[in-house]
Amino acid sequence: MSQTTTATQQPTIHPIPEGLAERAALLGGAEGILTDEQIAGFVSEQLAGQDLDGKSVCLIIPDGTRSVPLPKVLPAIHDALAGRASSVTVLIALGTHAAMSEQAIDQLLGSTERGAKA
């Protein structure tokens, strides 16, 4: 019986660009609760400089096992992309978790009054 040996290729590791942490956009902190206006202003400012006009945008969000205030953040993202992006898809990152029901998705996303469909 012959043995075949396969060489394993090592992944390429790229260093973190210098100054990246200093350029990260920050909002809020442990000392208070953000208002809808603060969230909307921050999201609008961050997306204003991105080349998204006429493009299809995919938002990757966590599933219901993670604590994220999506009902507060998604409306701000929707408003910032309205009239700019040709389409917006929201992809729920389930990983190895079970699929979510439409009811669970509605609860995760909050109101779907803006034309969202589960």
PDB file of C-alpha atoms in Angstrom:
ATOM      1  CA  MET A   1       0.000   0.000   0.000  1.00  0.00           C
ATOM      2  CA  SER A   2       1.458   3.353  -0.958  1.00  0.00           C
ATOM      3  CA  GLN A   3       1.235   6.417   1.214  1.00  0.00           C
ATOM      4  CA  THR A   4       0.571   9.838  -0.188  1.00  0.00           C
ATOM      5  CA  THR A   5       1.719  12.834   1.784  1.00  0.00           C
ATOM      6  CA  THR A   6       0.034  16.151   1.231  1.00  0.00           C
ATOM      7  CA  ALA A   7       1.821  19.286   2.330  1.00  0.00           C
ATOM      8  CA  THR A   8      -0.399  21.609   4.278  1.00  0.00           C
ATOM      9  CA  GLN A   9      -0.272  25.220   3.283  1.00  0.00           C
ATOM     10  CA  GLN A  10       0.082  27.701   6.126  1.00  0.00           C
ATOM     11  CA  PRO A  11      -2.347  30.630   6.113  1.00  0.00           C
ATOM     12  CA  THR A  12      -1.003  34.051   5.303  1.00  0.00           C
ATOM     13  CA  ILE A  13      -1.130  36.285   8.345  1.00  0.00           C
ATOM     14  CA  HIS A  14      -1.323  39.981   7.618  1.00  0.00           C
ATOM     15  CA  PRO A  15      -0.343  42.472  10.305  1.00  0.00           C
ATOM     16  CA  ILE A  16      -2.964  44.898  11.595  1.00  0.00           C
ATOM     17  CA  PRO A  17      -2.396  48.212   9.808  1.00  0.00           C
ATOM     18  CA  GLU A  18      -0.679  50.778  11.987  1.00  0.00           C
ATOM     19  CA  GLY A  19      -3.025  53.420  13.324  1.00  0.00           C
ATOM     20  CA  LEU A  20      -6.162  51.356  12.653  1.00  0.00           C
ATOM     21  CA  ALA A  21      -7.353  51.516  16.260  1.00  0.00           C
ATOM     22  CA  GLU A  22      -6.913  55.283  16.310  1.00  0.00           C
ATOM     23  CA  ARG A  23      -9.119  55.616  13.212  1.00  0.00           C
ATOM     24  CA  ALA A  24     -11.939  53.442  14.577  1.00  0.00           C
ATOM     25  CA  ALA A  25     -15.217  55.299  14.952  1.00  0.00           C
ATOM     26  CA  LEU A  26     -16.542  55.303  18.491  1.00  0.00           C
ATOM     27  CA  LEU A  27     -19.948  56.188  19.853  1.00  0.00           C
ATOM     28  CA  GLY A  28     -21.096  56.256  23.463  1.00  0.00           C
ATOM     29  CA  GLY A  29     -19.635  54.565  26.463  1.00  0.00           C
ATOM     30  CA  ALA A  30     -20.535  52.960  29.760  1.00  0.00           C
ATOM     31  CA  GLU A  31     -21.751  56.218  31.270  1.00  0.00           C
ATOM     32  CA  GLY A  32     -25.060  56.654  29.483  1.00  0.00           C
ATOM     33  CA  ILE A  33     -27.733  55.547  27.040  1.00  0.00           C
ATOM     34  CA  LEU A  34     -27.617  56.736  23.445  1.00  0.00           C
ATOM     35  CA  THR A  35     -30.591  58.559  21.989  1.00  0.00           C
ATOM     36  CA  ASP A  36     -32.096  57.683  18.616  1.00  0.00           C
ATOM     37  CA  GLU A  37     -30.770  61.021  17.339  1.00  0.00           C
ATOM     38  CA  GLN A  38     -27.199  60.222  18.441  1.00  0.00           C
ATOM     39  CA  ILE A  39     -27.355  56.821  16.756  1.00  0.00           C
ATOM     40  CA  ALA A  40     -28.850  58.251  13.546  1.00  0.00           C
ATOM     41  CA  GLY A  41     -26.268  61.042  13.409  1.00  0.00           C
ATOM     42  CA  PHE A  42     -23.383  58.634  13.932  1.00  0.00           C
ATOM     43  CA  VAL A  43     -24.610  56.140  11.324  1.00  0.00           C
ATOM     44  CA  SER A  44     -25.333  58.899   8.815  1.00  0.00           C
ATOM     45  CA  GLU A  45     -21.873  60.401   9.313  1.00  0.00           C
ATOM     46  CA  GLN A  46     -20.130  57.030   8.945  1.00  0.00           C
ATOM     47  CA  LEU A  47     -22.016  56.036   5.789  1.00  0.00           C
ATOM     48  CA  ALA A  48     -21.882  59.487   4.157  1.00  0.00           C
ATOM     49  CA  GLY A  49     -18.268  59.004   3.108  1.00  0.00           C
ATOM     50  CA  GLN A  50     -18.785  55.548   1.629  1.00  0.00           C
ATOM     51  CA  ASP A  51     -19.268  54.933  -2.091  1.00  0.00           C
ATOM     52  CA  LEU A  52     -22.645  53.179  -1.829  1.00  0.00           C
ATOM     53  CA  ASP A  53     -24.714  55.087  -4.385  1.00  0.00           C
ATOM     54  CA  GLY A  54     -26.476  52.675  -6.748  1.00  0.00           C
ATOM     55  CA  LYS A  55     -24.838  49.666  -5.117  1.00  0.00           C
ATOM     56  CA  SER A  56     -26.294  46.594  -3.493  1.00  0.00           C
ATOM     57  CA  VAL A  57     -25.457  46.547   0.228  1.00  0.00           C
ATOM     58  CA  CYS A  58     -25.404  43.479   2.472  1.00  0.00           C
ATOM     59  CA  LEU A  59     -25.604  43.955   6.245  1.00  0.00           C
ATOM     60  CA  ILE A  60     -24.360  40.972   8.230  1.00  0.00           C
ATOM     61  CA  ILE A  61     -25.994  40.962  11.650  1.00  0.00           C
ATOM     62  CA  PRO A  62     -25.815  38.566  14.614  1.00  0.00           C
ATOM     63  CA  ASP A  63     -28.600  36.122  15.369  1.00  0.00           C
ATOM     64  CA  GLY A  64     -30.799  36.154  18.451  1.00  0.00           C
ATOM     65  CA  THR A  65     -28.086  34.601  20.630  1.00  0.00           C
ATOM     66  CA  ARG A  66     -26.209  37.916  20.743  1.00  0.00           C
ATOM     67  CA  SER A  67     -27.280  41.104  22.468  1.00  0.00           C
ATOM     68  CA  VAL A  68     -27.335  43.938  19.941  1.00  0.00           C
ATOM     69  CA  PRO A  69     -29.855  46.818  19.820  1.00  0.00           C
ATOM     70  CA  LEU A  70     -30.789  46.143  16.193  1.00  0.00           C
ATOM     71  CA  PRO A  71     -34.221  47.815  16.478  1.00  0.00           C
ATOM     72  CA  LYS A  72     -32.353  51.030  17.350  1.00  0.00           C
ATOM     73  CA  VAL A  73     -29.563  50.706  14.763  1.00  0.00           C
ATOM     74  CA  LEU A  74     -31.316  49.298  11.678  1.00  0.00           C
ATOM     75  CA  PRO A  75     -33.736  52.232  11.195  1.00  0.00           C
ATOM     76  CA  ALA A  76     -30.759  54.610  11.221  1.00  0.00           C
ATOM     77  CA  ILE A  77     -28.962  52.463   8.632  1.00  0.00           C
ATOM     78  CA  HIS A  78     -32.139  52.277   6.527  1.00  0.00           C
ATOM     79  CA  ASP A  79     -32.544  56.058   6.593  1.00  0.00           C
ATOM     80  CA  ALA A  80     -28.871  56.624   5.729  1.00  0.00           C
ATOM     81  CA  LEU A  81     -29.057  54.240   2.738  1.00  0.00           C
ATOM     82  CA  ALA A  82     -32.524  55.215   1.462  1.00  0.00           C
ATOM     83  CA  GLY A  83     -32.230  56.734  -1.991  1.00  0.00           C
ATOM     84  CA  ARG A  84     -28.575  55.714  -2.218  1.00  0.00           C
ATOM     85  CA  ALA A  85     -28.235  51.929  -2.260  1.00  0.00           C
ATOM     86  CA  SER A  86     -30.019  50.058  -5.042  1.00  0.00           C
ATOM     87  CA  SER A  87     -30.897  47.299  -2.562  1.00  0.00           C
ATOM     88  CA  VAL A  88     -30.153  46.324   1.017  1.00  0.00           C
ATOM     89  CA  THR A  89     -29.995  42.696   2.132  1.00  0.00           C
ATOM     90  CA  VAL A  90     -29.800  41.747   5.800  1.00  0.00           C
ATOM     91  CA  LEU A  91     -27.995  38.447   6.360  1.00  0.00           C
ATOM     92  CA  ILE A  92     -28.324  36.875   9.788  1.00  0.00           C
ATOM     93  CA  ALA A  93     -25.065  35.196  10.788  1.00  0.00           C
ATOM     94  CA  LEU A  94     -26.353  31.986  12.343  1.00  0.00           C
ATOM     95  CA  GLY A  95     -23.073  30.106  12.341  1.00  0.00           C
ATOM     96  CA  THR A  96     -23.933  26.672  13.693  1.00  0.00           C
ATOM     97  CA  HIS A  97     -27.099  27.882  15.454  1.00  0.00           C
ATOM     98  CA  ALA A  98     -30.547  26.700  14.406  1.00  0.00           C
ATOM     99  CA  ALA A  99     -32.524  28.627  11.815  1.00  0.00           C
ATOM    100  CA  MET A 100     -34.760  31.377  13.179  1.00  0.00           C
ATOM    101  CA  SER A 101     -38.529  31.491  12.685  1.00  0.00           C
ATOM    102  CA  GLU A 102     -40.109  34.543  11.038  1.00  0.00           C
ATOM    103  CA  GLN A 103     -41.474  35.554  14.438  1.00  0.00           C
ATOM    104  CA  ALA A 104     -37.993  35.350  16.002  1.00  0.00           C
ATOM    105  CA  ILE A 105     -36.547  37.384  13.117  1.00  0.00           C
ATOM    106  CA  ASP A 106     -39.261  40.021  13.510  1.00  0.00           C
ATOM    107  CA  GLN A 107     -38.467  40.242  17.221  1.00  0.00           C
ATOM    108  CA  LEU A 108     -34.716  40.484  16.530  1.00  0.00           C
ATOM    109  CA  LEU A 109     -35.115  43.238  13.944  1.00  0.00           C
ATOM    110  CA  GLY A 110     -37.923  45.123  15.655  1.00  0.00           C
ATOM    111  CA  SER A 111     -40.638  46.750  13.562  1.00  0.00           C
ATOM    112  CA  THR A 112     -40.791  45.861   9.880  1.00  0.00           C
ATOM    113  CA  GLU A 113     -42.814  48.964   8.976  1.00  0.00           C
ATOM    114  CA  ARG A 114     -40.119  50.130   6.561  1.00  0.00           C
ATOM    115  CA  GLY A 115     -40.836  47.459   3.995  1.00  0.00           C
ATOM    116  CA  ALA A 116     -38.591  44.765   5.427  1.00  0.00           C
ATOM    117  CA  LYS A 117     -39.589  41.170   4.771  1.00  0.00           C
ATOM    118  CA  ALA A 118     -38.436  38.210   6.852  1.00  0.00           C
TER     119      ALA A 118
END
